[in-house]
Amino acid sequence: MQNSFGEPQTIVLLGGTSDIGLAIVRELESAALRHVVLAVRNPDSAEAQAAAAGLRSPKVEVSVMAFDAVLSDTHSTFIDSVVAVVGDLDVVVMAFGVLGEQSAFDADPAAAARAVTVNYTGAVSVGLAVAARLRRQGHGRLVVLSSVAGERVRSSNFVYGSSKAGLDGFAQGLGDSLEGTGAKVLVVRPGFVHSAMTAGMAAAPFSTTPDKVAEATVKALRSGARTVWTPGILRVVFSVLRHLPGALFRRLPLG
Amino acid sequence: MPQMHLSRLAGWGRTAVSGARLLPVNDSNVAEAVRAAPQRGALARGLGRSYGDAAQNGGGLVLRLAGDAGGALLDIAKREVTVGAGVSIDDLLRVLVPQGFFVPVTPGTRFVTIGGAVASDIHGKNHHLEGSFGNHVRRISMLLADGSVAELNPALRADLFWATIGGMGLTGVILDVTINVIPIETSKCIVDTTRAHDLDHVMTLMEEGDDRYRYAVAWIDLMATGRHLGRSILSRGEHATREQLGSDNDGPPLEYSPSVLVSVPPIVPISALNRVSVKAFNAAWFRKAPLYRVGELQTIAQYFHPLDMVGRWNQAYGPRGFVQYQVLVPVGEENALRRVVERLATSGAASFVTVLKRFGAANPSPLSFPAPGWTLTLDVPAGTRGLAAMLHELDDVVLDAGGRHYMAKDSHTTPDAILRGYPRLAEWQAIRNSVDPEGVWQSDLGRRLGLIAAAY
């Protein structure tokens, strides 16, 4: 159960090695926290073990559990097994995803479809499994890491952007469907984030860091918001971009 | 069966909402409703005046027991009343006071049910002499998890009787209760007020003088610091006799018709109670209080339930809600109390209603909150920056001193803190589990604080 300050006792991070996801877990850490589940493809990987070691403390238990976003058939059972380990799910953070390179996708359509399966299809199946659980327990928060890339899809990364556009719409609809149940969805729309996922890429304007995204996310969770842009200025920027005529939009140097 | 509604429920502090099926029930259909409870169990809820999640059961069944004070049976010879658990103290007083009787214990609001009063083992301004609500319960009839109705009293199934008092509703659904009533000559109270210039002063006054009064409590200006730290208004009183009422009071001496004077609008966009407004209010209230005044006549509502005059006052804290922090610090650990007050005062957290009360002896209940010592109660907006970390820090001060949290007020602490504060928790759990092996009785508070083997 979350307490009156919105401090969770249990956190599940889907995409357990995500820089942003781990930053959110750290930001949610408090005296109330007792169990964190890192859901990763390979629990034995050095990366996963390091992430777990970084969070473990005498008061916080950390479990690393095998989860594969593309195996939609396993998602309901996976959520059941998480509940068997930690009990009620207070906060679930959906942070898995692949960015990929547009030029590579252009050359390999099957690879593009696989990326979309992770970013969108996998998010749909596990998102619905989480929502069913939250509805059943009458409380809990699902945090979905969307992206401004889905807000108006650009030619430079339209496979990724379109998968995030789908995810964003799904997450909003899921949140609305939980209205009145006590459970809630928070959609997080970060801009360019300096992280392992974007290492080596040129930063877009209004770039940010995992810690800043985490700070904004937790603030939004506590205030009960349904969406949060980070940095906040992007809400304004994209409300302009969204309505820009295509002829103009295509000429913008958006990278 | 009556129709079921899915409801989002919260406590009086309006934090940590959860969704549950809320079902109005009565004595005759409650057992059937419990039999049909989902895996996440069932819980009785009174008027929702617990501040945190005590009366919530996310994903489960929440039962609202009908209450009719008209069915209360007053036995004047035995000085007791038998009343349905769903009846409020408000309704009961409207029956009792005109007949010259009063409830043995009332909290700071009359909008609590008798069932809730037992489950939280509530206390009032007379604890130092007369103990908590449980001290005045003669018998309880309760629906058990197996569907049977048990008759409990201090001699019959004493362990379950005392586990139910302060048991947070997790031993069964309390159906009706017989409690002591106390005779009163008038519906007025006679009140002495003293201003105390700091914390030591008020504690000394209470230690030396409380026992001369049936009722005693101090209001602390928690926003005062430095040499004013802990400055207080101590208010102590007794039910007025007819003689004390004098001749200038016309109208029947036992007249009782309290009302809600004003209400906070249903939606307040941001907290109206902040550092600036609370500090100004506290300073003004303190200065307005007399240095020393004796024999002031007040109505029952003015003296016992002043906040009830403002309807929905909890909504003045805005959408984020507020947290009530109530802890016990045992006798001999006054330094810990001083540290808590100091830390709160210097933090500048806007506490609007801060109360200090000296407790008397504890009762035999394993989870009863009061014990010899001091209890400090404050309200703070939940959105206050740094509040969560500060309260966790204060928890350690209180627990290190052998103190504890009042579960009916709690909305933030941890299973570990409850284990430390209530050394008889395991004893209570054993009694509870013996009458509820399947875990039918569940609550958000029970899950959060590890009181029960939670059903997920």
PDB file of C-alpha atoms in Angstrom, chain A residues 74-180:
ATOM      1  CA  THR A  74       3.762 -14.911 -20.684  1.00  0.00           C
ATOM      2  CA  HIS A  75       2.822 -11.468 -19.404  1.00  0.00           C
ATOM      3  CA  SER A  76      -0.267 -12.284 -17.321  1.00  0.00           C
ATOM      4  CA  THR A  77       1.527 -15.177 -15.622  1.00  0.00           C
ATOM      5  CA  PHE A  78       4.539 -12.952 -15.080  1.00  0.00           C
ATOM      6  CA  ILE A  79       2.463 -10.340 -13.231  1.00  0.00           C
ATOM      7  CA  ASP A  80       0.882 -13.111 -11.114  1.00  0.00           C
ATOM      8  CA  SER A  81       4.334 -14.353 -10.178  1.00  0.00           C
ATOM      9  CA  VAL A  82       5.414 -10.824  -9.198  1.00  0.00           C
ATOM     10  CA  VAL A  83       2.349 -10.530  -6.934  1.00  0.00           C
ATOM     11  CA  ALA A  84       3.264 -13.869  -5.378  1.00  0.00           C
ATOM     12  CA  VAL A  85       6.660 -12.397  -4.484  1.00  0.00           C
ATOM     13  CA  VAL A  86       5.797  -8.851  -3.332  1.00  0.00           C
ATOM     14  CA  GLY A  87       2.039  -8.757  -2.706  1.00  0.00           C
ATOM     15  CA  ASP A  88       0.120  -5.689  -3.867  1.00  0.00           C
ATOM     16  CA  LEU A  89       1.729  -3.654  -6.649  1.00  0.00           C
ATOM     17  CA  ASP A  90       2.011  -0.051  -5.472  1.00  0.00           C
ATOM     18  CA  VAL A  91       3.942   1.454  -8.376  1.00  0.00           C
ATOM     19  CA  VAL A  92       4.745  -0.276 -11.679  1.00  0.00           C
ATOM     20  CA  VAL A  93       7.114   1.549 -14.023  1.00  0.00           C
ATOM     21  CA  MET A  94       7.047   0.525 -17.662  1.00  0.00           C
ATOM     22  CA  ALA A  95      10.482   1.559 -18.922  1.00  0.00           C
ATOM     23  CA  PHE A  96      11.499  -1.018 -21.512  1.00  0.00           C
ATOM     24  CA  GLY A  97      11.937  -0.071 -25.143  1.00  0.00           C
ATOM     25  CA  VAL A  98      14.349   0.095 -28.036  1.00  0.00           C
ATOM     26  CA  LEU A  99      15.308   3.204 -29.944  1.00  0.00           C
ATOM     27  CA  GLY A 100      17.051   1.794 -33.004  1.00  0.00           C
ATOM     28  CA  GLU A 101      18.265   3.747 -35.988  1.00  0.00           C
ATOM     29  CA  GLN A 102      15.913   4.812 -38.728  1.00  0.00           C
ATOM     30  CA  SER A 103      18.427   4.051 -41.498  1.00  0.00           C
ATOM     31  CA  ALA A 104      18.860   0.503 -40.145  1.00  0.00           C
ATOM     32  CA  PHE A 105      15.071   0.036 -40.019  1.00  0.00           C
ATOM     33  CA  ASP A 106      14.790   1.298 -43.610  1.00  0.00           C
ATOM     34  CA  ALA A 107      17.185  -1.463 -44.677  1.00  0.00           C
ATOM     35  CA  ASP A 108      15.665  -4.174 -42.467  1.00  0.00           C
ATOM     36  CA  PRO A 109      11.860  -3.971 -42.205  1.00  0.00           C
ATOM     37  CA  ALA A 110      11.754  -7.111 -40.028  1.00  0.00           C
ATOM     38  CA  ALA A 111      14.037  -5.444 -37.470  1.00  0.00           C
ATOM     39  CA  ALA A 112      11.694  -2.460 -37.464  1.00  0.00           C
ATOM     40  CA  ALA A 113       8.746  -4.746 -36.732  1.00  0.00           C
ATOM     41  CA  ARG A 114      10.673  -6.378 -33.878  1.00  0.00           C
ATOM     42  CA  ALA A 115      11.359  -2.954 -32.322  1.00  0.00           C
ATOM     43  CA  VAL A 116       7.705  -2.039 -32.603  1.00  0.00           C
ATOM     44  CA  THR A 117       6.782  -5.361 -30.979  1.00  0.00           C
ATOM     45  CA  VAL A 118       8.882  -4.462 -27.940  1.00  0.00           C
ATOM     46  CA  ASN A 119       7.830  -0.820 -27.726  1.00  0.00           C
ATOM     47  CA  TYR A 120       4.159  -1.214 -28.463  1.00  0.00           C
ATOM     48  CA  THR A 121       2.824  -4.780 -28.602  1.00  0.00           C
ATOM     49  CA  GLY A 122       4.730  -5.885 -25.506  1.00  0.00           C
ATOM     50  CA  ALA A 123       3.646  -2.748 -23.665  1.00  0.00           C
ATOM     51  CA  VAL A 124       0.017  -3.466 -24.548  1.00  0.00           C
ATOM     52  CA  SER A 125       0.023  -7.014 -23.227  1.00  0.00           C
ATOM     53  CA  VAL A 126       1.932  -6.309 -20.022  1.00  0.00           C
ATOM     54  CA  GLY A 127       0.083  -3.008 -19.540  1.00  0.00           C
ATOM     55  CA  LEU A 128      -3.265  -4.804 -19.648  1.00  0.00           C
ATOM     56  CA  ALA A 129      -1.994  -7.488 -17.274  1.00  0.00           C
ATOM     57  CA  VAL A 130      -0.840  -4.805 -14.808  1.00  0.00           C
ATOM     58  CA  ALA A 131      -4.122  -2.910 -15.150  1.00  0.00           C
ATOM     59  CA  ALA A 132      -6.132  -6.060 -14.423  1.00  0.00           C
ATOM     60  CA  ARG A 133      -4.120  -6.521 -11.257  1.00  0.00           C
ATOM     61  CA  LEU A 134      -4.440  -2.881 -10.145  1.00  0.00           C
ATOM     62  CA  ARG A 135      -8.189  -2.982 -10.773  1.00  0.00           C
ATOM     63  CA  ARG A 136      -8.426  -6.110  -8.665  1.00  0.00           C
ATOM     64  CA  GLN A 137      -6.538  -4.601  -5.738  1.00  0.00           C
ATOM     65  CA  GLY A 138      -8.351  -1.245  -5.970  1.00  0.00           C
ATOM     66  CA  HIS A 139      -5.202   0.871  -5.875  1.00  0.00           C
ATOM     67  CA  GLY A 140      -1.773   1.281  -7.491  1.00  0.00           C
ATOM     68  CA  ARG A 141      -0.051   3.393 -10.120  1.00  0.00           C
ATOM     69  CA  LEU A 142       1.253   2.449 -13.553  1.00  0.00           C
ATOM     70  CA  VAL A 143       3.913   4.809 -14.907  1.00  0.00           C
ATOM     71  CA  VAL A 144       4.334   4.582 -18.672  1.00  0.00           C
ATOM     72  CA  LEU A 145       7.459   6.081 -20.215  1.00  0.00           C
ATOM     73  CA  SER A 146       6.238   7.512 -23.475  1.00  0.00           C
ATOM     74  CA  SER A 147       8.220  10.089 -25.457  1.00  0.00           C
ATOM     75  CA  VAL A 148       7.739  13.418 -27.157  1.00  0.00           C
ATOM     76  CA  ALA A 149       8.819  11.490 -30.264  1.00  0.00           C
ATOM     77  CA  GLY A 150       5.273  10.117 -30.381  1.00  0.00           C
ATOM     78  CA  GLU A 151       3.647  13.517 -30.094  1.00  0.00           C
ATOM     79  CA  ARG A 152       4.454  14.519 -33.664  1.00  0.00           C
ATOM     80  CA  VAL A 153       6.381  11.824 -35.459  1.00  0.00           C
ATOM     81  CA  ARG A 154       9.473  13.008 -37.303  1.00  0.00           C
ATOM     82  CA  SER A 155      11.031  11.443 -40.405  1.00  0.00           C
ATOM     83  CA  SER A 156      14.370  11.007 -38.627  1.00  0.00           C
ATOM     84  CA  ASN A 157      12.974   8.311 -36.288  1.00  0.00           C
ATOM     85  CA  PHE A 158       9.455   7.545 -37.400  1.00  0.00           C
ATOM     86  CA  VAL A 159       9.484   3.846 -36.576  1.00  0.00           C
ATOM     87  CA  TYR A 160      10.388   4.594 -32.967  1.00  0.00           C
ATOM     88  CA  GLY A 161       8.157   7.673 -32.951  1.00  0.00           C
ATOM     89  CA  SER A 162       5.150   5.794 -34.269  1.00  0.00           C
ATOM     90  CA  SER A 163       5.582   3.028 -31.681  1.00  0.00           C
ATOM     91  CA  LYS A 164       5.623   5.678 -28.932  1.00  0.00           C
ATOM     92  CA  ALA A 165       2.588   7.380 -30.491  1.00  0.00           C
ATOM     93  CA  GLY A 166       0.734   4.089 -30.228  1.00  0.00           C
ATOM     94  CA  LEU A 167       1.985   3.504 -26.701  1.00  0.00           C
ATOM     95  CA  ASP A 168       0.993   6.992 -25.615  1.00  0.00           C
ATOM     96  CA  GLY A 169      -2.545   6.568 -26.936  1.00  0.00           C
ATOM     97  CA  PHE A 170      -2.808   3.137 -25.348  1.00  0.00           C
ATOM     98  CA  ALA A 171      -1.621   4.416 -21.975  1.00  0.00           C
ATOM     99  CA  GLN A 172      -4.021   7.352 -21.961  1.00  0.00           C
ATOM    100  CA  GLY A 173      -6.931   5.099 -22.856  1.00  0.00           C
ATOM    101  CA  LEU A 174      -5.880   2.601 -20.219  1.00  0.00           C
ATOM    102  CA  GLY A 175      -5.789   5.371 -17.615  1.00  0.00           C
ATOM    103  CA  ASP A 176      -9.284   6.494 -18.590  1.00  0.00           C
ATOM    104  CA  SER A 177     -10.545   2.920 -18.401  1.00  0.00           C
ATOM    105  CA  LEU A 178      -9.334   2.724 -14.782  1.00  0.00           C
ATOM    106  CA  GLU A 179     -11.307   5.795 -13.749  1.00  0.00           C
ATOM    107  CA  GLY A 180     -13.140   5.191 -10.491  1.00  0.00           C
TER     108      GLY A 180
END
